[in-house]
PDB file of C-alpha atoms in Angstrom:
ATOM      1  CA  ALA A 217     105.859 118.979  79.142  1.00 61.00           C
ATOM      2  CA  VAL A 218     109.056 120.015  79.694  1.00 64.00           C
ATOM      3  CA  VAL A 219     109.845 122.176  82.247  1.00 64.00           C
ATOM      4  CA  TYR A 220     113.542 123.577  83.580  1.00 65.00           C
ATOM      5  CA  HIS A 221     113.563 124.880  87.466  1.00 61.00           C
ATOM      6  CA  ARG A 222     115.818 126.997  88.771  1.00 61.00           C
ATOM      7  CA  VAL A 223     113.828 128.935  92.061  1.00 54.00           C
ATOM      8  CA  ARG A 224     117.357 128.227  93.334  1.00 56.00           C
ATOM      9  CA  SER A 225     119.395 130.658  91.211  1.00 56.00           C
ATOM     10  CA  THR A 226     116.826 132.593  91.130  1.00 55.00           C
ATOM     11  CA  LEU A 227     116.063 132.371  95.077  1.00 56.00           C
ATOM     12  CA  GLY A 228     119.534 131.007  97.010  1.00 59.00           C
ATOM     13  CA  ASN A 229     119.436 127.821  99.146  1.00 60.00           C
ATOM     14  CA  GLN A 230     118.573 129.192 102.100  1.00 59.00           C
ATOM     15  CA  SER A 231     116.372 131.608 101.054  1.00 78.00           C
ATOM     16  CA  GLY A 232     112.827 132.187 103.337  1.00 88.00           C
ATOM     17  CA  MET A 233     111.068 132.776  99.449  1.00 90.00           C
ATOM     18  CA  ARG A 234     112.193 129.856  97.981  1.00 87.00           C
ATOM     19  CA  VAL A 235     109.964 127.952 101.755  1.00 90.00           C
ATOM     20  CA  TYR A 236     107.139 130.650 101.005  1.00 93.00           C
ATOM     21  CA  CYS A 237     106.805 129.678  97.197  1.00 91.00           C
ATOM     22  CA  GLY A 238     107.615 126.452  97.269  1.00 89.00           C
ATOM     23  CA  ALA A 239     104.964 125.580 100.364  1.00 92.00           C
ATOM     24  CA  ARG A 240     102.174 127.792  98.226  1.00 94.00           C
ATOM     25  CA  ASN A 241     103.032 126.053  95.061  1.00 93.00           C
ATOM     26  CA  GLN A 242     102.894 122.201  96.349  1.00 91.00           C
ATOM     27  CA  TRP A 243      99.429 122.895  97.362  1.00 93.00           C
ATOM     28  CA  TYR A 244      98.317 124.561  94.236  1.00 93.00           C
ATOM     29  CA  VAL A 245      99.533 121.861  92.065  1.00 91.00           C
ATOM     30  CA  LEU A 246      98.019 119.061  93.965  1.00 92.00           C
ATOM     31  CA  VAL A 247      94.914 121.091  93.854  1.00 93.00           C
ATOM     32  CA  LYS A 248      94.710 121.695  89.930  1.00 93.00           C
ATOM     33  CA  ASN A 249      95.827 118.911  88.394  1.00 92.00           C
ATOM     34  CA  VAL A 250      95.413 115.237  90.240  1.00 93.00           C
ATOM     35  CA  PRO A 251      92.461 113.761  89.776  1.00 94.00           C
ATOM     36  CA  THR A 252      90.007 113.563  92.346  1.00 93.00           C
ATOM     37  CA  SER A 253      90.314 109.488  92.997  1.00 93.00           C
ATOM     38  CA  THR A 254      93.684 109.700  93.805  1.00 93.00           C
ATOM     39  CA  LEU A 255      94.065 113.189  95.557  1.00 92.00           C
ATOM     40  CA  LEU A 256      91.403 110.054  98.199  1.00 93.00           C
ATOM     41  CA  LYS A 257      93.971 107.822  97.367  1.00 92.00           C
ATOM     42  CA  TYR A 258      96.998 109.387  98.019  1.00 89.00           C
ATOM     43  CA  SER A 259      96.006 111.195 101.323  1.00 91.00           C
ATOM     44  CA  LEU A 260      97.471 109.583 104.280  1.00 91.00           C
ATOM     45  CA  ALA A 261     100.573 109.953 102.210  1.00 87.00           C
ATOM     46  CA  ILE A 262      99.916 113.569 100.930  1.00 88.00           C
ATOM     47  CA  GLY A 263      99.524 114.965 104.178  1.00 90.00           C
ATOM     48  CA  GLY A 264     102.154 112.713 106.350  1.00 89.00           C
ATOM     49  CA  TYR A 265     104.917 114.236 103.830  1.00 86.00           C
ATOM     50  CA  ALA A 266     103.401 117.997 104.993  1.00 88.00           C
ATOM     51  CA  LEU A 267     103.425 116.891 107.896  1.00 90.00           C
ATOM     52  CA  VAL A 268     107.107 115.981 107.693  1.00 89.00           C
ATOM     53  CA  LYS A 269     108.288 118.983 105.700  1.00 90.00           C
ATOM     54  CA  SER A 270     106.610 121.428 108.445  1.00 90.00           C
ATOM     55  CA  PHE A 271     109.209 120.060 111.208  1.00 92.00           C
ATOM     56  CA  TRP A 272     111.795 119.738 108.219  1.00 90.00           C
ATOM     57  CA  HIS A 273     111.934 123.873 107.664  1.00 92.00           C
ATOM     58  CA  LEU A 274     110.578 124.218 112.059  1.00 92.00           C
ATOM     59  CA  ALA A 275     113.664 122.242 112.428  1.00 92.00           C
ATOM     60  CA  LYS A 276     115.390 124.904 109.786  1.00 90.00           C
ATOM     61  CA  GLY A 277     114.724 127.964 111.504  1.00 92.00           C
ATOM     62  CA  GLU A 278     112.541 128.468 108.766  1.00 92.00           C
ATOM     63  CA  GLY A 279     109.022 127.200 109.875  1.00 92.00           C
ATOM     64  CA  ALA A 280     107.603 130.839 109.482  1.00 94.00           C
ATOM     65  CA  ALA A 281     108.214 131.133 105.407  1.00 94.00           C
ATOM     66  CA  TYR A 282     106.532 127.906 105.240  1.00 93.00           C
ATOM     67  CA  CYS A 283     103.733 128.038 106.701  1.00 92.00           C
ATOM     68  CA  LEU A 284     102.775 131.368 105.894  1.00 95.00           C
ATOM     69  CA  GLY A 285     102.919 129.400 102.477  1.00 95.00           C
ATOM     70  CA  GLN A 286     101.294 126.434 102.857  1.00 93.00           C
ATOM     71  CA  PHE A 287      98.471 129.438 104.485  1.00 94.00           C
ATOM     72  CA  ALA A 288      98.476 131.788 100.998  1.00 95.00           C
ATOM     73  CA  ALA A 289      97.629 128.704  99.594  1.00 95.00           C
ATOM     74  CA  TRP A 290      94.989 127.716 100.835  1.00 92.00           C
ATOM     75  CA  ARG A 291      93.728 131.699 101.596  1.00 96.00           C
ATOM     76  CA  ARG A 292      93.328 131.200  97.836  1.00 95.00           C
ATOM     77  CA  LEU A 293      91.511 127.405  97.480  1.00 94.00           C
ATOM     78  CA  PRO A 294      88.426 129.471  95.636  1.00 95.00           C
ATOM     79  CA  ALA A 295      90.456 130.151  92.929  1.00 94.00           C
ATOM     80  CA  MET A 296      92.814 127.007  92.513  1.00 94.00           C
ATOM     81  CA  LEU A 297      89.442 124.486  92.392  1.00 95.00           C
ATOM     82  CA  ARG A 298      88.958 126.992  89.675  1.00 94.00           C
ATOM     83  CA  LYS A 299      90.898 126.664  88.231  1.00 94.00           C
ATOM     84  CA  ARG A 300      90.603 123.284  88.971  1.00 94.00           C
ATOM     85  CA  ARG A 301      87.824 122.555  87.233  1.00 94.00           C
ATOM     86  CA  ALA A 302      88.875 123.952  84.284  1.00 93.00           C
ATOM     87  CA  ILE A 303      92.209 121.663  83.203  1.00 93.00           C
ATOM     88  CA  GLN A 304      90.318 118.527  84.712  1.00 92.00           C
ATOM     89  CA  ARG A 305      87.959 118.566  81.653  1.00 92.00           C
ATOM     90  CA  ARG A 306      90.319 118.957  79.314  1.00 93.00           C
ATOM     91  CA  ARG A 307      92.244 115.739  80.921  1.00 90.00           C
ATOM     92  CA  ALA A 308      93.685 114.081  77.797  1.00 91.00           C
ATOM     93  CA  ILE A 309      94.662 110.517  79.956  1.00 91.00           C
ATOM     94  CA  SER A 310      92.888 108.712  82.545  1.00 92.00           C
ATOM     95  CA  VAL A 311      93.348 108.565  86.386  1.00 92.00           C
ATOM     96  CA  ARG A 312      95.496 104.942  85.531  1.00 92.00           C
ATOM     97  CA  GLU A 313      97.448 106.857  83.327  1.00 92.00           C
ATOM     98  CA  PHE A 314      98.578 109.874  85.413  1.00 89.00           C
ATOM     99  CA  GLU A 315      98.942 107.403  88.519  1.00 88.00           C
ATOM    100  CA  SER A 316     101.207 105.043  86.055  1.00 88.00           C
ATOM    101  CA  LEU A 317     103.654 108.659  86.623  1.00 86.00           C
ATOM    102  CA  LEU A 318     103.408 108.932  89.637  1.00 81.00           C
ATOM    103  CA  THR A 319     106.964 108.714  91.153  1.00 76.00           C
ATOM    104  CA  PRO A 320     107.017 106.604  94.394  1.00 71.00           C
ATOM    105  CA  ILE A 321     108.218 109.284  97.831  1.00 64.00           C
ATOM    106  CA  ARG A 322     111.084 106.446 100.326  1.00 63.00           C
ATOM    107  CA  LEU A 323     111.835 107.726 103.322  1.00 56.00           C
ATOM    108  CA  LYS A 324     115.364 107.689 101.656  1.00 56.00           C
ATOM    109  CA  THR A 325     114.810 111.293  99.940  1.00 57.00           C
ATOM    110  CA  LEU A 326     113.422 112.887 102.709  1.00 54.00           C
ATOM    111  CA  LEU A 327     116.484 112.401 104.447  1.00 51.00           C
ATOM    112  CA  PRO A 328     118.994 114.950 104.853  1.00 49.00           C
ATOM    113  CA  GLY A 329     121.350 115.556 101.774  1.00 53.00           C
ATOM    114  CA  ARG A 330     118.564 113.794  99.816  1.00 51.00           C
ATOM    115  CA  GLY A 331     117.135 116.372  97.645  1.00 51.00           C
ATOM    116  CA  ALA A 332     113.984 116.158  98.099  1.00 49.00           C
ATOM    117  CA  LEU A 333     113.506 118.434 101.355  1.00 47.00           C
ATOM    118  CA  HIS A 334     116.246 121.183 100.246  1.00 45.00           C
TER     119      HIS A 334
END
């Protein structure tokens, strides 16, 4: 699948809604689509990234929108788990193939001006 993402053109660079949706949707994607073994394998990295991102948004004055987005995701966890079961049953590639498609997060991508946290 090819996705063209235009959130900034719709919501704007500094929009609280952009931060809210990004915080919420990152968990939706992980919960619904990532195999369980991969989630467990990378749980510390996922948690660390979320923590760094939390501090980043707090420093930028976007902490409330980020926290609200996180809360919204966790509030919908039961629904996402139901969707997950259906998605994982239809999975067409192995866990090994899935993990081969992942792009490593490098520290430099977390720094200001690099795009990952913007």
